[in-house]
mmCIF file of C-alpha atoms and ligand atoms in Angstrom:
data_model
loop_
_atom_site.group_PDB
_atom_site.id
_atom_site.type_symbol
_atom_site.label_atom_id
_atom_site.label_comp_id
_atom_site.label_asym_id
_atom_site.label_seq_id
_atom_site.Cartn_x
_atom_site.Cartn_y
_atom_site.Cartn_z
ATOM 1 C CA MET A 1 -41.044 13.200 60.529
ATOM 2 C CA LEU A 2 -40.901 9.287 59.685
ATOM 3 C CA VAL A 3 -37.145 8.156 59.501
ATOM 4 C CA ILE A 4 -36.816 4.942 57.021
ATOM 5 C CA PHE A 5 -33.606 3.690 58.133
ATOM 6 C CA ASN A 6 -31.691 0.010 56.786
ATOM 7 C CA PRO A 7 -30.040 -1.058 58.919
ATOM 8 C CA VAL A 8 -28.432 -3.198 57.227
ATOM 9 C CA ALA A 9 -26.925 -0.603 54.740
ATOM 10 C CA GLY A 10 -23.233 1.532 55.163
ATOM 11 C CA ARG A 11 -21.451 0.380 57.778
ATOM 12 C CA ARG A 12 -24.193 -0.228 60.262
ATOM 13 C CA ARG A 13 -23.843 3.529 61.792
ATOM 14 C CA ALA A 14 -26.495 3.208 64.110
ATOM 15 C CA ALA A 15 -24.542 5.415 66.114
ATOM 16 C CA SER A 16 -23.964 7.992 63.441
ATOM 17 C CA LEU A 17 -28.577 7.963 62.647
ATOM 18 C CA TRP A 18 -28.653 8.403 66.576
ATOM 19 C CA HIS A 19 -26.477 11.462 66.794
ATOM 20 C CA VAL A 20 -28.222 13.584 64.504
ATOM 21 C CA LEU A 21 -31.882 12.272 66.164
ATOM 22 C CA ASP A 22 -30.890 13.449 69.331
ATOM 23 C CA LEU A 23 -29.781 16.582 67.108
ATOM 24 C CA LEU A 24 -33.583 16.596 66.311
ATOM 25 C CA VAL A 25 -35.365 15.800 69.263
ATOM 26 C CA GLU A 26 -33.163 17.980 71.136
ATOM 27 C CA ASN A 27 -35.362 20.995 68.532
ATOM 28 C CA GLY A 28 -38.494 20.080 68.928
ATOM 29 C CA VAL A 29 -38.881 17.515 66.205
ATOM 30 C CA LYS A 30 -40.954 14.548 66.526
ATOM 31 C CA ILE A 31 -40.241 11.687 65.269
ATOM 32 C CA GLU A 32 -40.684 8.257 63.985
ATOM 33 C CA VAL A 33 -37.905 5.191 63.114
ATOM 34 C CA ALA A 34 -38.763 2.458 61.191
ATOM 35 C CA GLU A 35 -36.458 -0.156 60.477
ATOM 36 C CA THR A 36 -36.608 -2.351 56.936
ATOM 37 C CA GLN A 37 -36.803 -5.366 57.801
ATOM 38 C CA TYR A 38 -36.304 -7.719 54.092
ATOM 39 C CA ALA A 39 -35.179 -6.050 50.839
ATOM 40 C CA GLY A 40 -38.098 -3.543 48.719
ATOM 41 C CA HIS A 41 -39.624 -2.282 52.694
ATOM 42 C CA ALA A 42 -38.570 0.953 52.766
ATOM 43 C CA THR A 43 -40.238 1.378 48.809
ATOM 44 C CA GLU A 44 -43.533 0.168 50.840
ATOM 45 C CA LEU A 45 -43.079 2.234 54.383
ATOM 46 C CA ALA A 46 -42.767 6.034 51.765
ATOM 47 C CA ARG A 47 -45.474 5.113 49.734
ATOM 48 C CA GLU A 48 -47.436 4.469 53.373
ATOM 49 C CA ALA A 49 -46.500 8.125 54.861
ATOM 50 C CA ALA A 50 -47.045 9.748 51.053
ATOM 51 C CA ARG A 51 -50.604 8.603 50.736
ATOM 52 C CA ASP A 52 -51.123 9.348 54.255
ATOM 53 C CA GLY A 53 -50.079 12.839 53.797
ATOM 54 C CA ALA A 54 -46.751 13.151 54.935
ATOM 55 C CA PHE A 55 -44.718 16.301 54.381
ATOM 56 C CA MET A 56 -41.344 14.176 54.418
ATOM 57 C CA VAL A 57 -39.805 10.685 54.402
ATOM 58 C CA VAL A 58 -36.109 10.509 55.321
ATOM 59 C CA ALA A 59 -34.353 7.999 54.278
ATOM 60 C CA ALA A 60 -30.745 6.538 56.747
ATOM 61 C CA GLY A 61 -29.073 4.166 54.946
ATOM 62 C CA GLY A 62 -26.862 3.870 51.650
ATOM 63 C CA ASP A 63 -27.910 5.162 47.837
ATOM 64 C CA GLY A 64 -29.451 2.102 47.509
ATOM 65 C CA THR A 65 -31.851 2.833 50.228
ATOM 66 C CA ILE A 66 -32.505 6.307 48.994
ATOM 67 C CA ALA A 67 -33.869 5.637 45.948
ATOM 68 C CA GLU A 68 -35.835 2.582 47.850
ATOM 69 C CA VAL A 69 -37.648 5.301 49.415
ATOM 70 C CA ALA A 70 -37.112 8.210 46.766
ATOM 71 C CA ASN A 71 -39.595 4.845 44.872
ATOM 72 C CA GLY A 72 -41.979 5.408 47.179
ATOM 73 C CA LEU A 73 -42.544 8.821 46.405
ATOM 74 C CA LEU A 74 -43.216 8.663 42.829
ATOM 75 C CA GLY A 75 -45.683 11.043 41.905
ATOM 76 C CA SER A 76 -46.277 11.823 45.273
ATOM 77 C CA GLU A 77 -46.353 15.737 47.269
ATOM 78 C CA THR A 78 -44.266 14.330 49.954
ATOM 79 C CA ALA A 79 -40.050 15.691 50.435
ATOM 80 C CA LEU A 80 -37.052 13.449 50.421
ATOM 81 C CA GLY A 81 -34.978 13.601 54.084
ATOM 82 C CA ILE A 82 -31.829 11.756 54.033
ATOM 83 C CA ILE A 83 -28.953 10.398 56.631
ATOM 84 C CA PRO A 84 -26.798 8.947 53.957
ATOM 85 C CA LEU A 85 -25.231 5.603 56.127
ATOM 86 C CA GLY A 86 -23.630 4.003 52.700
ATOM 87 C CA THR A 87 -20.312 3.072 52.013
ATOM 88 C CA ALA A 88 -19.608 6.336 49.153
ATOM 89 C CA ASN A 89 -22.280 8.675 49.610
ATOM 90 C CA VAL A 90 -22.416 9.546 46.781
ATOM 91 C CA LEU A 91 -26.049 11.451 45.897
ATOM 92 C CA ALA A 92 -25.436 13.024 49.125
ATOM 93 C CA LYS A 93 -21.838 15.118 47.013
ATOM 94 C CA GLU A 94 -23.840 14.881 44.059
ATOM 95 C CA TYR A 95 -25.973 17.615 45.987
ATOM 96 C CA ARG A 96 -23.435 18.684 47.990
ATOM 97 C CA LEU A 97 -24.792 18.076 51.456
ATOM 98 C CA SER A 98 -23.136 18.055 54.259
ATOM 99 C CA THR A 99 -22.609 15.312 56.250
ATOM 100 C CA SER A 100 -21.600 16.147 60.059
ATOM 101 C CA ALA A 101 -24.460 15.160 62.357
ATOM 102 C CA ARG A 102 -24.916 18.588 63.021
ATOM 103 C CA GLY A 103 -25.028 19.466 59.200
ATOM 104 C CA ILE A 104 -27.779 17.162 58.237
ATOM 105 C CA ALA A 105 -29.564 17.913 61.761
ATOM 106 C CA ASN A 106 -29.755 21.023 59.706
ATOM 107 C CA THR A 107 -30.187 20.161 56.324
ATOM 108 C CA LEU A 108 -33.520 18.320 57.516
ATOM 109 C CA ALA A 109 -34.968 21.758 59.354
ATOM 110 C CA TYR A 110 -34.400 23.818 57.327
ATOM 111 C CA LYS A 111 -36.460 22.174 54.315
ATOM 112 C CA ARG A 112 -35.351 24.075 51.271
ATOM 113 C CA CYS A 113 -35.715 21.319 48.816
ATOM 114 C CA ARG A 114 -34.068 20.473 45.718
ATOM 115 C CA ARG A 115 -35.667 18.769 42.648
ATOM 116 C CA LEU A 116 -34.343 15.089 41.795
ATOM 117 C CA TRP A 117 -35.041 13.390 39.139
ATOM 118 C CA PRO A 118 -35.393 10.110 39.594
ATOM 119 C CA GLY A 119 -34.954 6.664 36.295
ATOM 120 C CA VAL A 120 -36.261 3.988 36.078
ATOM 121 C CA ALA A 121 -34.550 0.889 34.958
ATOM 122 C CA GLN A 122 -37.415 -2.117 32.895
ATOM 123 C CA LEU A 123 -36.840 -5.123 33.656
ATOM 124 C CA GLN A 124 -37.893 -7.832 31.141
ATOM 125 C CA GLY A 125 -41.185 -9.553 33.367
ATOM 126 C CA GLN A 126 -40.612 -7.623 36.633
ATOM 127 C CA THR A 127 -41.073 -4.572 38.391
ATOM 128 C CA PRO A 128 -38.925 -1.095 37.374
ATOM 129 C CA HIS A 129 -35.642 -0.383 39.258
ATOM 130 C CA VAL A 130 -35.826 3.404 40.548
ATOM 131 C CA PHE A 131 -32.809 4.754 40.406
ATOM 132 C CA VAL A 132 -31.722 7.565 41.884
ATOM 133 C CA GLN A 133 -28.331 8.496 41.202
ATOM 134 C CA MET A 134 -26.942 5.302 38.629
ATOM 135 C CA LEU A 135 -27.068 1.661 36.899
ATOM 136 C CA GLY A 136 -24.426 0.559 34.967
ATOM 137 C CA LEU A 137 -23.853 -3.164 33.266
ATOM 138 C CA GLY A 138 -20.713 -4.764 32.650
ATOM 139 C CA PHE A 139 -17.109 -4.528 34.501
ATOM 140 C CA ASP A 140 -19.078 -1.632 37.146
ATOM 141 C CA GLY A 141 -21.594 -4.280 37.645
ATOM 142 C CA ALA A 142 -19.199 -6.553 38.138
ATOM 143 C CA VAL A 143 -17.260 -4.770 40.839
ATOM 144 C CA VAL A 144 -20.558 -4.058 43.414
ATOM 145 C CA LYS A 145 -21.566 -8.068 42.649
ATOM 146 C CA GLY A 146 -17.980 -8.874 43.523
ATOM 147 C CA VAL A 147 -17.457 -7.268 46.610
ATOM 148 C CA ARG A 148 -17.484 -9.189 49.787
ATOM 149 C CA PRO A 149 -19.215 -8.129 51.982
ATOM 150 C CA LEU A 150 -17.318 -8.790 55.011
ATOM 151 C CA LEU A 151 -14.504 -6.822 53.603
ATOM 152 C CA LYS A 152 -16.863 -3.927 52.645
ATOM 153 C CA ARG A 153 -17.576 -3.220 56.569
ATOM 154 C CA ALA A 154 -13.889 -3.926 57.860
ATOM 155 C CA ILE A 155 -12.246 -1.677 54.649
ATOM 156 C CA GLY A 156 -15.186 0.209 53.485
ATOM 157 C CA LYS A 157 -14.785 1.784 49.436
ATOM 158 C CA GLY A 158 -11.066 0.067 49.742
ATOM 159 C CA ALA A 159 -12.927 -2.960 48.807
ATOM 160 C CA TYR A 160 -14.131 -1.680 45.666
ATOM 161 C CA VAL A 161 -10.942 -0.645 45.120
ATOM 162 C CA TRP A 162 -9.131 -4.437 45.292
ATOM 163 C CA GLN A 163 -12.772 -5.613 43.879
ATOM 164 C CA SER A 164 -12.056 -3.478 40.467
ATOM 165 C CA LEU A 165 -8.179 -4.730 40.646
ATOM 166 C CA TRP A 166 -9.202 -8.391 40.853
ATOM 167 C CA GLU A 167 -11.696 -7.449 37.965
ATOM 168 C CA SER A 168 -9.383 -5.930 36.001
ATOM 169 C CA VAL A 169 -8.255 -9.912 35.728
ATOM 170 C CA ALA A 170 -10.874 -12.015 35.776
ATOM 171 C CA TYR A 171 -13.343 -10.726 33.921
ATOM 172 C CA GLY A 172 -14.071 -11.764 30.689
ATOM 173 C CA PHE A 173 -15.713 -8.581 28.951
ATOM 174 C CA PRO A 174 -18.428 -9.682 26.712
ATOM 175 C CA LEU A 175 -19.256 -6.509 24.884
ATOM 176 C CA VAL A 176 -22.354 -4.143 25.946
ATOM 177 C CA ARG A 177 -24.560 -3.600 23.075
ATOM 178 C CA VAL A 178 -26.801 0.007 23.532
ATOM 179 C CA THR A 179 -28.832 2.313 21.576
ATOM 180 C CA VAL A 180 -29.532 5.930 24.022
ATOM 181 C CA ASP A 181 -31.849 8.443 21.832
ATOM 182 C CA GLY A 182 -31.771 5.912 18.247
ATOM 183 C CA MET A 183 -28.498 5.441 18.202
ATOM 184 C CA ALA A 184 -26.420 2.518 17.904
ATOM 185 C CA HIS A 185 -23.461 2.021 20.872
ATOM 186 C CA GLN A 186 -21.089 -0.576 21.726
ATOM 187 C CA ALA A 187 -19.150 -1.336 25.105
ATOM 188 C CA ALA A 188 -17.186 -2.740 27.362
ATOM 189 C CA SER A 189 -18.401 -1.718 29.703
ATOM 190 C CA VAL A 190 -21.988 1.077 30.059
ATOM 191 C CA VAL A 191 -22.331 3.416 33.076
ATOM 192 C CA VAL A 192 -26.042 5.506 32.889
ATOM 193 C CA SER A 193 -25.967 8.722 34.553
ATOM 194 C CA LYS A 194 -27.937 10.678 36.634
ATOM 195 C CA GLY A 195 -25.136 12.231 38.248
ATOM 196 C CA ARG A 196 -21.864 14.232 37.680
ATOM 197 C CA LEU A 197 -20.606 11.954 40.508
ATOM 198 C CA TYR A 198 -19.684 8.251 40.507
ATOM 199 C CA GLY A 199 -17.626 6.324 43.811
ATOM 200 C CA GLY A 200 -18.314 8.926 46.125
ATOM 201 C CA PRO A 201 -16.567 12.123 44.713
ATOM 202 C CA TYR A 202 -15.268 11.426 41.934
ATOM 203 C CA LEU A 203 -15.824 12.480 37.691
ATOM 204 C CA LEU A 204 -17.790 11.012 35.943
ATOM 205 C CA ALA A 205 -20.080 12.577 33.637
ATOM 206 C CA PRO A 206 -19.625 16.792 33.409
ATOM 207 C CA GLU A 207 -22.453 17.475 31.856
ATOM 208 C CA ALA A 208 -25.563 16.010 34.117
ATOM 209 C CA HIS A 209 -28.586 17.229 35.918
ATOM 210 C CA PRO A 210 -30.148 15.450 38.205
ATOM 211 C CA GLU A 211 -32.405 17.940 38.212
ATOM 212 C CA ALA A 212 -33.694 17.316 35.080
ATOM 213 C CA PRO A 213 -35.083 14.213 33.302
ATOM 214 C CA GLY A 214 -32.269 12.917 30.980
ATOM 215 C CA PHE A 215 -29.126 10.629 30.632
ATOM 216 C CA GLN A 216 -25.378 11.448 30.110
ATOM 217 C CA VAL A 217 -24.112 8.137 29.166
ATOM 218 C CA VAL A 218 -21.196 6.236 30.037
ATOM 219 C CA LEU A 219 -19.710 4.189 27.900
ATOM 220 C CA PHE A 220 -16.031 2.381 27.948
ATOM 221 C CA GLU A 221 -15.272 1.398 25.287
ATOM 222 C CA LYS A 222 -11.806 -0.349 25.519
ATOM 223 C CA PRO A 223 -11.873 -4.456 27.330
ATOM 224 C CA GLY A 224 -9.226 -5.281 28.792
ATOM 225 C CA THR A 225 -7.182 -5.491 31.822
ATOM 226 C CA TRP A 226 -5.242 -2.447 31.083
ATOM 227 C CA PRO A 227 -7.942 -0.039 30.210
ATOM 228 C CA ALA A 228 -9.601 -1.331 33.241
ATOM 229 C CA LEU A 229 -6.516 -0.128 35.391
ATOM 230 C CA LEU A 230 -6.143 2.943 33.480
ATOM 231 C CA THR A 231 -9.888 4.362 33.959
ATOM 232 C CA GLY A 232 -9.354 3.298 37.497
ATOM 233 C CA ALA A 233 -6.542 5.442 37.999
ATOM 234 C CA ALA A 234 -8.412 8.249 36.160
ATOM 235 C CA LEU A 235 -11.192 8.595 38.270
ATOM 236 C CA PRO A 236 -9.255 9.888 41.364
ATOM 237 C CA LEU A 237 -7.770 12.615 39.986
ATOM 238 C CA GLY A 238 -10.844 13.693 37.582
ATOM 239 C CA LEU A 239 -9.290 12.552 34.916
ATOM 240 C CA LEU A 240 -11.710 9.963 34.040
ATOM 241 C CA PRO A 241 -14.224 11.810 31.311
ATOM 242 C CA ARG A 242 -10.789 12.411 29.521
ATOM 243 C CA CYS A 243 -9.749 9.627 29.723
ATOM 244 C CA PRO A 244 -9.104 7.386 25.949
ATOM 245 C CA GLY A 245 -11.553 4.883 25.354
ATOM 246 C CA VAL A 246 -13.976 6.361 27.223
ATOM 247 C CA ARG A 247 -17.101 8.556 25.533
ATOM 248 C CA VAL A 248 -20.291 10.299 27.498
ATOM 249 C CA VAL A 249 -23.767 10.654 24.950
ATOM 250 C CA SER A 250 -26.714 12.171 26.258
ATOM 251 C CA GLY A 251 -30.451 10.851 25.846
ATOM 252 C CA SER A 252 -33.487 10.264 27.070
ATOM 253 C CA HIS A 253 -34.160 6.687 25.995
ATOM 254 C CA VAL A 254 -31.625 4.227 26.711
ATOM 255 C CA GLU A 255 -32.107 0.743 25.743
ATOM 256 C CA PHE A 256 -30.689 -2.367 26.655
ATOM 257 C CA ALA A 257 -30.414 -4.825 22.894
ATOM 258 C CA VAL A 258 -31.839 -9.387 24.251
ATOM 259 C CA PRO A 259 -28.322 -9.906 23.501
ATOM 260 C CA ASN A 260 -26.723 -8.229 26.983
ATOM 261 C CA GLU A 261 -28.452 -10.205 29.080
ATOM 262 C CA GLY A 262 -26.655 -12.333 32.160
ATOM 263 C CA ILE A 263 -24.871 -8.787 31.456
ATOM 264 C CA LEU A 264 -23.815 -8.358 35.174
ATOM 265 C CA THR A 265 -25.731 -4.655 36.241
ATOM 266 C CA GLN A 266 -25.627 -2.388 38.982
ATOM 267 C CA ALA A 267 -27.847 -0.287 40.828
ATOM 268 C CA ASP A 268 -26.709 2.904 42.749
ATOM 269 C CA GLY A 269 -24.178 0.398 43.841
ATOM 270 C CA ASP A 270 -27.272 -2.259 44.716
ATOM 271 C CA ALA A 271 -26.242 -5.191 42.200
ATOM 272 C CA LEU A 272 -29.736 -5.832 40.000
ATOM 273 C CA SER A 273 -31.091 -9.600 39.845
ATOM 274 C CA ALA A 274 -31.124 -9.028 36.479
ATOM 275 C CA THR A 275 -30.197 -7.423 32.827
ATOM 276 C CA PRO A 276 -32.581 -4.292 32.019
ATOM 277 C CA CYS A 277 -33.651 -4.392 28.866
ATOM 278 C CA GLY A 278 -34.418 0.106 28.229
ATOM 279 C CA VAL A 279 -33.865 3.035 31.189
ATOM 280 C CA ILE A 280 -36.447 6.086 30.495
ATOM 281 C CA SER A 281 -36.967 8.656 32.982
ATOM 282 C CA ALA A 282 -38.965 8.398 36.515
ATOM 283 C CA GLU A 283 -41.947 10.694 35.541
ATOM 284 C CA ALA A 284 -41.979 13.209 37.259
ATOM 285 C CA PRO A 285 -39.250 14.401 39.880
ATOM 286 C CA ILE A 286 -39.586 14.403 43.302
ATOM 287 C CA SER A 287 -38.524 17.344 45.794
ATOM 288 C CA LEU A 288 -35.054 16.192 47.812
ATOM 289 C CA ILE A 289 -35.043 18.733 51.362
ATOM 290 C CA VAL A 290 -31.124 19.841 50.679
ATOM 291 C CA GLY A 291 -30.946 21.997 53.738
HETATM 292 N N1 ATP B 1 -33.674 -5.479 56.623
HETATM 293 C C1 ATP B 1 -33.207 -5.408 55.707
HETATM 294 N N2 ATP B 1 -32.292 -7.043 55.299
HETATM 295 C C2 ATP B 1 -31.923 -7.326 53.866
HETATM 296 N N3 ATP B 1 -31.646 -6.718 52.608
HETATM 297 C C3 ATP B 1 -32.410 -4.948 53.785
HETATM 298 C C4 ATP B 1 -32.758 -4.223 54.020
HETATM 299 N N4 ATP B 1 -33.912 -3.167 54.347
HETATM 300 C C5 ATP B 1 -33.661 -2.849 52.897
HETATM 301 N N5 ATP B 1 -32.079 -3.378 52.898
HETATM 302 C C6 ATP B 1 -30.955 -4.366 51.062
HETATM 303 O O1 ATP B 1 -30.394 -2.937 51.413
HETATM 304 C C7 ATP B 1 -30.689 -2.949 50.125
HETATM 305 C C8 ATP B 1 -28.307 -2.100 50.853
HETATM 306 O O2 ATP B 1 -29.112 -1.121 50.505
HETATM 307 P P1 ATP B 1 -27.880 0.287 50.469
HETATM 308 O O3 ATP B 1 -27.638 1.146 49.489
HETATM 309 O O4 ATP B 1 -28.803 1.416 51.777
HETATM 310 O O5 ATP B 1 -26.571 0.401 51.495
HETATM 311 P P2 ATP B 1 -25.193 -0.301 51.090
HETATM 312 O O6 ATP B 1 -25.414 -0.928 49.857
HETATM 313 O O7 ATP B 1 -24.786 -0.999 52.331
HETATM 314 O O8 ATP B 1 -24.728 1.218 51.318
HETATM 315 P P3 ATP B 1 -23.654 1.327 50.630
HETATM 316 O O9 ATP B 1 -23.463 0.600 49.472
HETATM 317 O O10 ATP B 1 -23.199 2.848 50.517
HETATM 318 O O11 ATP B 1 -22.746 0.647 51.207
HETATM 319 C C9 ATP B 1 -30.952 -1.944 49.554
HETATM 320 O O12 ATP B 1 -30.891 -1.395 48.458
HETATM 321 C C10 ATP B 1 -31.823 -2.526 50.126
HETATM 322 O O13 ATP B 1 -32.740 -3.839 49.321
#
């Protein structure tokens, strides 16, 4: 079993990783660990393993690392296993995967699969970016870009809360123009979601089906400090989809207009270097090991 480990992911929970691996080895599983050396390396390692016919490749890291490995497995029969080591681990929560060391080891040992259908963000003149959980433009992108790595390592999700409070005052709220299946919308912030959850266990898009192609596009229509604070307060209460000014639309083709250029964007909790011009579903799903 190849385990692709991102040593800079999350809060550097290497100890949790070794605990899972010890349990697997005790059960007779042969393991090879490959540490990523740079951003994008996980995709190359996973693609190579899939080309060699591996049954399963395990991503050990945050949702960004999982997305990179998923990218490398697209178009192959190789299944994706995950050892969640990130701060929010939204994908693991979406699929209700165990996060205890023993639970993770059991999940990987049982090898039962469910489909996971990634999204693909198209970037002008750059390689498309594959994501597994969500892509956010606007306020959301500004929060992820602004989070200080040291603070994230020290207080985990609290760093996002702090940055959201800061951005609710500092962010300029330029309008994001988006077309979903031909219908034009504009909003202060847009999240294109594969899953139901956001920021951990919190409800964002109740109608989402991560096993199928297509998206839920969440439009935060009201710009400004107070709407941002209101939605921030509604999130942990599970009330975000019912907040005034929040609208969720379903679609399979999402396009962002050219005036969006420069609007900060995040995918699976990592800042993107460019604003996407569109989002489509991957050509086929991959198999996710769920135990
Ligand atoms: N060796 C490396 N050095 C620098 N960056 C890397 C390396 N390996 C992977 N990366 C990059 O690190 C990014 C962050 O990974 P990931 O999302 O898994 O962790 P994280 O952002 O710390 O997790 P979380 O947001 O849940 O805390 C990945 O998207 C990947 O591009």
